[in-house]
C-alpha atoms as a PDB file:
ATOM      1  CA  MET A   1       0.054   0.024   0.017  1.00  0.00           C
ATOM      2  CA  HIS A   2       2.944   2.383   0.459  1.00  0.00           C
ATOM      3  CA  ASP A   3       3.484   2.463  -3.330  1.00  0.00           C
ATOM      4  CA  GLU A   4      -0.209   3.131  -3.837  1.00  0.00           C
ATOM      5  CA  LYS A   5      -0.040   6.046  -1.467  1.00  0.00           C
ATOM      6  CA  ILE A   6       2.880   7.447  -3.378  1.00  0.00           C
ATOM      7  CA  ALA A   7       1.017   6.965  -6.865  1.00  0.00           C
ATOM      8  CA  LEU A   8      -1.956   8.788  -5.469  1.00  0.00           C
ATOM      9  CA  GLU A   9       0.446  12.012  -4.646  1.00  0.00           C
ATOM     10  CA  GLN A  10       1.535  13.977  -7.551  1.00  0.00           C
ATOM     11  CA  ILE A  11       5.314  14.269  -7.705  1.00  0.00           C
ATOM     12  CA  GLN A  12       6.273  17.913  -7.126  1.00  0.00           C
ATOM     13  CA  LEU A  13       9.335  19.046  -9.002  1.00  0.00           C
ATOM     14  CA  ASN A  14      11.162  22.330  -9.164  1.00  0.00           C
ATOM     15  CA  GLU A  15      12.835  23.544 -12.330  1.00  0.00           C
ATOM     16  CA  LYS A  16      16.212  21.818 -11.456  1.00  0.00           C
ATOM     17  CA  GLN A  17      14.685  18.530 -10.633  1.00  0.00           C
ATOM     18  CA  GLY A  18      12.672  18.561 -13.958  1.00  0.00           C
ATOM     19  CA  GLN A  19      15.687  19.409 -15.810  1.00  0.00           C
ATOM     20  CA  ILE A  20      17.672  16.560 -14.311  1.00  0.00           C
ATOM     21  CA  LEU A  21      14.700  13.923 -14.906  1.00  0.00           C
ATOM     22  CA  GLU A  22      14.442  15.068 -18.557  1.00  0.00           C
ATOM     23  CA  ALA A  23      18.147  14.508 -18.981  1.00  0.00           C
ATOM     24  CA  TYR A  24      17.884  11.104 -17.365  1.00  0.00           C
ATOM     25  CA  LEU A  25      14.999  10.100 -19.584  1.00  0.00           C
ATOM     26  CA  LYS A  26      16.752  11.129 -22.789  1.00  0.00           C
ATOM     27  CA  LEU A  27      19.702   9.475 -21.794  1.00  0.00           C
ATOM     28  CA  SER A  28      17.764   6.240 -21.089  1.00  0.00           C
ATOM     29  CA  GLU A  29      16.291   6.387 -24.713  1.00  0.00           C
ATOM     30  CA  ARG A  30      19.697   6.864 -26.136  1.00  0.00           C
ATOM     31  CA  LEU A  31      21.904   4.560 -23.948  1.00  0.00           C
ATOM     32  CA  GLY A  32      19.532   2.288 -22.360  1.00  0.00           C
ATOM     33  CA  VAL A  33      18.649   2.416 -18.654  1.00  0.00           C
ATOM     34  CA  GLU A  34      21.272   0.117 -17.520  1.00  0.00           C
ATOM     35  CA  GLN A  35      23.939   2.230 -18.922  1.00  0.00           C
ATOM     36  CA  ILE A  36      23.126   5.415 -16.992  1.00  0.00           C
ATOM     37  CA  THR A  37      25.316   6.704 -14.159  1.00  0.00           C
ATOM     38  CA  MET A  38      24.848   9.759 -12.031  1.00  0.00           C
ATOM     39  CA  GLN A  39      27.963  11.170 -13.706  1.00  0.00           C
ATOM     40  CA  LYS A  40      26.440  10.941 -17.068  1.00  0.00           C
ATOM     41  CA  VAL A  41      23.077  12.496 -15.720  1.00  0.00           C
ATOM     42  CA  ALA A  42      24.932  15.389 -14.426  1.00  0.00           C
ATOM     43  CA  LYS A  43      26.832  16.105 -17.714  1.00  0.00           C
ATOM     44  CA  ALA A  44      23.826  15.789 -19.699  1.00  0.00           C
ATOM     45  CA  ALA A  45      21.809  17.942 -17.434  1.00  0.00           C
ATOM     46  CA  LYS A  46      24.667  20.432 -17.234  1.00  0.00           C
ATOM     47  CA  VAL A  47      24.740  20.438 -13.432  1.00  0.00           C
ATOM     48  CA  SER A  48      27.372  19.177 -10.906  1.00  0.00           C
ATOM     49  CA  LEU A  49      27.264  15.614  -9.620  1.00  0.00           C
ATOM     50  CA  GLY A  50      26.575  16.959  -6.215  1.00  0.00           C
ATOM     51  CA  ILE A  51      23.458  18.881  -7.390  1.00  0.00           C
ATOM     52  CA  VAL A  52      22.070  15.273  -8.823  1.00  0.00           C
ATOM     53  CA  HIS A  53      22.840  13.608  -5.474  1.00  0.00           C
ATOM     54  CA  TYR A  54      21.218  16.557  -3.769  1.00  0.00           C
ATOM     55  CA  HIS A  55      17.871  16.219  -5.518  1.00  0.00           C
ATOM     56  CA  PHE A  56      17.836  12.338  -5.984  1.00  0.00           C
ATOM     57  CA  ASN A  57      19.209   9.266  -4.332  1.00  0.00           C
ATOM     58  CA  GLY A  58      19.670  11.030  -1.055  1.00  0.00           C
ATOM     59  CA  LYS A  59      18.568   9.832   2.329  1.00  0.00           C
ATOM     60  CA  SER A  60      15.346  11.827   2.142  1.00  0.00           C
ATOM     61  CA  GLY A  61      14.797  12.059  -1.485  1.00  0.00           C
ATOM     62  CA  PRO A  62      13.580   9.374  -4.140  1.00  0.00           C
ATOM     63  CA  SER A  63      15.843   7.646  -6.430  1.00  0.00           C
ATOM     64  CA  LEU A  64      16.276   8.778  -9.985  1.00  0.00           C
ATOM     65  CA  MET A  65      14.364   5.606 -11.085  1.00  0.00           C
ATOM     66  CA  ASP A  66      11.479   6.070  -8.644  1.00  0.00           C
ATOM     67  CA  ALA A  67      11.083   9.955  -9.421  1.00  0.00           C
ATOM     68  CA  ALA A  68      11.286   8.977 -13.306  1.00  0.00           C
ATOM     69  CA  ILE A  69       8.643   6.409 -13.189  1.00  0.00           C
ATOM     70  CA  ARG A  70       6.185   8.556 -11.019  1.00  0.00           C
ATOM     71  CA  TYR A  71       6.962  11.664 -13.352  1.00  0.00           C
ATOM     72  CA  VAL A  72       6.419   9.607 -16.605  1.00  0.00           C
ATOM     73  CA  ASP A  73       3.340   8.229 -15.249  1.00  0.00           C
ATOM     74  CA  GLN A  74       2.083  11.507 -13.973  1.00  0.00           C
ATOM     75  CA  GLU A  75       2.958  13.290 -17.433  1.00  0.00           C
ATOM     76  CA  SER A  76       1.253  10.571 -19.495  1.00  0.00           C
ATOM     77  CA  ILE A  77      -1.998  10.914 -17.528  1.00  0.00           C
ATOM     78  CA  ARG A  78      -1.827  14.544 -17.865  1.00  0.00           C
ATOM     79  CA  PHE A  79      -1.277  14.483 -21.729  1.00  0.00           C
ATOM     80  CA  ILE A  80      -3.929  11.959 -22.403  1.00  0.00           C
ATOM     81  CA  ASN A  81      -6.544  13.725 -20.083  1.00  0.00           C
ATOM     82  CA  PHE A  82      -5.814  17.023 -21.744  1.00  0.00           C
ATOM     83  CA  GLU A  83      -6.285  15.663 -25.336  1.00  0.00           C
ATOM     84  CA  LEU A  84      -9.544  13.700 -24.252  1.00  0.00           C
ATOM     85  CA  GLU A  85     -10.949  16.773 -22.724  1.00  0.00           C
ATOM     86  CA  LYS A  86     -10.133  18.853 -25.675  1.00  0.00           C
ATOM     87  CA  LEU A  87     -11.902  16.469 -27.971  1.00  0.00           C
ATOM     88  CA  ASN A  88     -14.780  16.190 -25.459  1.00  0.00           C
ATOM     89  CA  LEU A  89     -15.379  19.806 -25.423  1.00  0.00           C
ATOM     90  CA  SER A  90     -15.275  20.217 -29.103  1.00  0.00           C
ATOM     91  CA  ASN A  91     -17.891  17.390 -29.552  1.00  0.00           C
ATOM     92  CA  LYS A  92     -15.567  15.587 -31.850  1.00  0.00           C
ATOM     93  CA  PHE A  93     -14.928  12.799 -29.431  1.00  0.00           C
ATOM     94  CA  SER A  94     -15.595   9.336 -31.018  1.00  0.00           C
ATOM     95  CA  GLY A  95     -14.873   6.866 -28.289  1.00  0.00           C
ATOM     96  CA  VAL A  96     -11.986   4.398 -27.962  1.00  0.00           C
ATOM     97  CA  ASP A  97     -10.740   5.186 -31.451  1.00  0.00           C
ATOM     98  CA  ASP A  98      -9.820   8.735 -30.183  1.00  0.00           C
ATOM     99  CA  TYR A  99      -8.133   7.227 -27.043  1.00  0.00           C
ATOM    100  CA  ILE A 100      -6.001   4.959 -29.202  1.00  0.00           C
ATOM    101  CA  LYS A 101      -5.159   7.908 -31.445  1.00  0.00           C
ATOM    102  CA  ILE A 102      -3.985   9.919 -28.611  1.00  0.00           C
ATOM    103  CA  LEU A 103      -1.852   7.169 -27.121  1.00  0.00           C
ATOM    104  CA  PHE A 104      -0.016   6.737 -30.365  1.00  0.00           C
ATOM    105  CA  LEU A 105       0.382  10.588 -30.452  1.00  0.00           C
ATOM    106  CA  TRP A 106       2.047  10.447 -27.237  1.00  0.00           C
ATOM    107  CA  ILE A 107       4.406   7.715 -28.491  1.00  0.00           C
ATOM    108  CA  LYS A 108       5.415   9.863 -31.477  1.00  0.00           C
ATOM    109  CA  SER A 109       5.654  13.262 -29.397  1.00  0.00           C
ATOM    110  CA  LYS A 110       7.328  12.047 -26.223  1.00  0.00           C
ATOM    111  CA  THR A 111       9.427   9.164 -27.096  1.00  0.00           C
ATOM    112  CA  HIS A 112      11.599   9.527 -24.180  1.00  0.00           C
ATOM    113  CA  HIS A 113       8.849   9.292 -21.980  1.00  0.00           C
ATOM    114  CA  SER A 114       6.817   6.568 -23.638  1.00  0.00           C
ATOM    115  CA  LYS A 115       9.892   4.171 -24.036  1.00  0.00           C
ATOM    116  CA  PHE A 116      10.930   4.645 -20.411  1.00  0.00           C
ATOM    117  CA  TYR A 117       7.272   3.964 -19.479  1.00  0.00           C
ATOM    118  CA  LEU A 118       6.982   0.888 -21.446  1.00  0.00           C
ATOM    119  CA  TYR A 119      10.369  -0.252 -19.911  1.00  0.00           C
ATOM    120  CA  HIS A 120       8.882   0.385 -16.660  1.00  0.00           C
ATOM    121  CA  TYR A 121       6.170  -2.631 -17.517  1.00  0.00           C
ATOM    122  CA  TYR A 122       9.193  -5.081 -17.740  1.00  0.00           C
ATOM    123  CA  HIS A 123      11.020  -3.574 -14.827  1.00  0.00           C
ATOM    124  CA  ALA A 124       8.023  -3.948 -12.481  1.00  0.00           C
ATOM    125  CA  SER A 125       7.770  -7.537 -13.314  1.00  0.00           C
ATOM    126  CA  VAL A 126      11.307  -8.258 -11.961  1.00  0.00           C
ATOM    127  CA  HIS A 127      11.671  -5.594  -9.367  1.00  0.00           C
ATOM    128  CA  ARG A 128       9.422  -6.010  -6.456  1.00  0.00           C
ATOM    129  CA  SER A 129       9.916  -2.459  -5.292  1.00  0.00           C
ATOM    130  CA  HIS A 130       7.874  -1.085  -8.218  1.00  0.00           C
ATOM    131  CA  ASP A 131       5.138  -3.773  -8.939  1.00  0.00           C
ATOM    132  CA  GLU A 132       2.482  -2.047  -6.847  1.00  0.00           C
ATOM    133  CA  LEU A 133       3.019   1.261  -8.627  1.00  0.00           C
ATOM    134  CA  ALA A 134       2.687  -0.396 -11.998  1.00  0.00           C
ATOM    135  CA  ARG A 135      -0.379  -2.230 -10.893  1.00  0.00           C
ATOM    136  CA  PHE A 136      -1.928   0.904  -9.650  1.00  0.00           C
ATOM    137  CA  TYR A 137      -1.373   2.823 -13.028  1.00  0.00           C
ATOM    138  CA  ILE A 138      -2.600  -0.300 -14.839  1.00  0.00           C
ATOM    139  CA  THR A 139      -5.864  -0.097 -12.845  1.00  0.00           C
ATOM    140  CA  LEU A 140      -6.085   3.635 -13.875  1.00  0.00           C
ATOM    141  CA  MET A 141      -5.779   2.777 -17.435  1.00  0.00           C
ATOM    142  CA  LEU A 142      -8.532   0.019 -17.091  1.00  0.00           C
ATOM    143  CA  LYS A 143     -10.906   2.466 -15.332  1.00  0.00           C
ATOM    144  CA  ARG A 144     -10.461   4.908 -18.001  1.00  0.00           C
ATOM    145  CA  LEU A 145     -11.187   2.341 -20.777  1.00  0.00           C
ATOM    146  CA  THR A 146     -14.239   1.216 -18.909  1.00  0.00           C
ATOM    147  CA  SER A 147     -15.539   4.812 -18.488  1.00  0.00           C
ATOM    148  CA  LEU A 148     -14.858   5.409 -22.316  1.00  0.00           C
ATOM    149  CA  LEU A 149     -16.910   2.445 -23.312  1.00  0.00           C
ATOM    150  CA  TYR A 150     -19.871   3.453 -20.865  1.00  0.00           C
ATOM    151  CA  LEU A 151     -19.469   7.088 -22.352  1.00  0.00           C
ATOM    152  CA  GLY A 152     -19.588   5.679 -25.780  1.00  0.00           C
ATOM    153  CA  ILE A 153     -22.907   3.594 -24.993  1.00  0.00           C
ATOM    154  CA  GLY A 154     -24.349   6.787 -23.649  1.00  0.00           C
ATOM    155  CA  ARG A 155     -23.578   8.920 -26.609  1.00  0.00           C
ATOM    156  CA  GLY A 156     -24.581   6.235 -29.138  1.00  0.00           C
ATOM    157  CA  PHE A 157     -21.119   5.391 -30.463  1.00  0.00           C
ATOM    158  CA  TYR A 158     -21.679   1.856 -29.329  1.00  0.00           C
ATOM    159  CA  PRO A 159     -24.800  -0.328 -28.888  1.00  0.00           C
ATOM    160  CA  LYS A 160     -25.426  -1.914 -25.572  1.00  0.00           C
ATOM    161  CA  LEU A 161     -22.456  -3.998 -24.497  1.00  0.00           C
ATOM    162  CA  VAL A 162     -22.158  -6.934 -22.255  1.00  0.00           C
ATOM    163  CA  LYS A 163     -19.299  -7.591 -19.870  1.00  0.00           C
ATOM    164  CA  VAL A 164     -17.797  -4.158 -20.217  1.00  0.00           C
ATOM    165  CA  GLU A 165     -14.998  -4.756 -17.536  1.00  0.00           C
ATOM    166  CA  GLU A 166     -13.970  -7.609 -19.473  1.00  0.00           C
ATOM    167  CA  LEU A 167     -13.926  -6.022 -22.559  1.00  0.00           C
ATOM    168  CA  ALA A 168     -11.720  -3.270 -21.246  1.00  0.00           C
ATOM    169  CA  ARG A 169      -9.201  -5.739 -20.173  1.00  0.00           C
ATOM    170  CA  ASP A 170      -9.142  -7.223 -23.702  1.00  0.00           C
ATOM    171  CA  LEU A 171      -8.893  -3.682 -25.126  1.00  0.00           C
ATOM    172  CA  HIS A 172      -5.969  -2.849 -22.665  1.00  0.00           C
ATOM    173  CA  ALA A 173      -3.944  -5.921 -23.655  1.00  0.00           C
ATOM    174  CA  GLN A 174      -4.472  -5.267 -27.313  1.00  0.00           C
ATOM    175  CA  ILE A 175      -3.381  -1.545 -27.075  1.00  0.00           C
ATOM    176  CA  THR A 176      -0.481  -1.974 -24.741  1.00  0.00           C
ATOM    177  CA  GLY A 177       1.060  -4.812 -26.853  1.00  0.00           C
ATOM    178  CA  ALA A 178       0.759  -2.506 -29.813  1.00  0.00           C
ATOM    179  CA  LEU A 179       2.376   0.238 -28.133  1.00  0.00           C
ATOM    180  CA  ILE A 180       5.298  -1.701 -27.087  1.00  0.00           C
ATOM    181  CA  LEU A 181       5.709  -3.091 -30.698  1.00  0.00           C
ATOM    182  CA  THR A 182       5.399   0.589 -31.997  1.00  0.00           C
ATOM    183  CA  ALA A 183       8.035   1.878 -29.634  1.00  0.00           C
ATOM    184  CA  TYR A 184      10.774  -0.617 -30.769  1.00  0.00           C
ATOM    185  CA  ASP A 185       9.796  -1.060 -34.396  1.00  0.00           C
ATOM    186  CA  PRO A 186      12.384   0.837 -36.624  1.00  0.00           C
ATOM    187  CA  ARG A 187      10.212   1.072 -39.699  1.00  0.00           C
ATOM    188  CA  LYS A 188       9.151   4.550 -40.475  1.00  0.00           C
ATOM    189  CA  ASP A 189       5.519   3.626 -40.969  1.00  0.00           C
ATOM    190  CA  SER A 190       5.192   1.627 -37.708  1.00  0.00           C
ATOM    191  CA  LEU A 191       3.082   4.042 -35.882  1.00  0.00           C
ATOM    192  CA  THR A 192       0.605   4.387 -38.799  1.00  0.00           C
ATOM    193  CA  PHE A 193       0.740   0.503 -39.330  1.00  0.00           C
ATOM    194  CA  TYR A 194       0.129  -0.110 -35.610  1.00  0.00           C
ATOM    195  CA  SER A 195      -2.347   2.477 -34.754  1.00  0.00           C
ATOM    196  CA  SER A 196      -4.547   1.660 -37.771  1.00  0.00           C
ATOM    197  CA  ASN A 197      -4.388  -2.203 -36.966  1.00  0.00           C
ATOM    198  CA  THR A 198      -5.131  -1.521 -33.201  1.00  0.00           C
ATOM    199  CA  ILE A 199      -8.203   0.402 -34.051  1.00  0.00           C
ATOM    200  CA  ARG A 200      -9.547  -2.300 -36.464  1.00  0.00           C
ATOM    201  CA  ALA A 201      -8.660  -5.089 -33.873  1.00  0.00           C
ATOM    202  CA  CYS A 202     -10.523  -3.189 -31.073  1.00  0.00           C
ATOM    203  CA  HIS A 203     -13.380  -2.710 -33.295  1.00  0.00           C
ATOM    204  CA  HIS A 204     -13.554  -6.626 -33.525  1.00  0.00           C
ATOM    205  CA  LEU A 205     -13.323  -6.763 -29.688  1.00  0.00           C
ATOM    206  CA  ILE A 206     -16.120  -4.328 -29.112  1.00  0.00           C
ATOM    207  CA  LYS A 207     -18.317  -5.903 -31.648  1.00  0.00           C
ATOM    208  CA  SER A 208     -17.943  -9.423 -29.778  1.00  0.00           C
ATOM    209  CA  HIS A 209     -19.433  -7.715 -26.730  1.00  0.00           C
ATOM    210  CA  HIS A 210     -22.530  -6.436 -28.467  1.00  0.00           C
ATOM    211  CA  ALA A 211     -25.514  -7.366 -26.389  1.00  0.00           C
ATOM    212  CA  ASP A 212     -27.216  -8.842 -29.592  1.00  0.00           C
ATOM    213  CA  CYS A 213     -24.000 -10.601 -30.723  1.00  0.00           C
ATOM    214  CA  ASP A 214     -24.843 -14.252 -31.580  1.00  0.00           C
ATOM    215  CA  GLU A 215     -21.489 -15.531 -29.927  1.00  0.00           C
END
């Protein structure tokens, strides 16, 4: 429950801390997380090593890894919520399709965030200290998908659906797998390819949960 309490609290960063974390994330994308040292982060952030240690990895402060996980999770939620709200207010929102497009937009526009976030899925599976935090954010994503499905039903995007929570889990698995493949596929058209294929696959999943479906 300790990690869940942390997850509920927004990480508050000053300008220097944000500068250091952004340098850490960009280095992680370029070199790989396992190759990062505090000295490399200090050089990339153009600050002294002492400044990095002062803000992170100290006795009272979070480690760079912990802070980066919370920061990227928080920023991804902010990005997605902003884009969803913008579409909602403009009456252009069209359900799960738009949610998928926003996620792929995030992958494209924030590559150093998205690749670290997807790395965290792996990291949490082998490092006990972060698995509660990962589960918390996965739960948030499932709740968002469930809400979008009910919103879609209410607005007439979808007919009446059965087993909506189960459908949200199916959609989450489909979308997350596609995001991971997109982030590490070197082909120039990978984002367009996986985005369109994910939307199409999710259409089939949603259709399979129509209340009048014969299956």
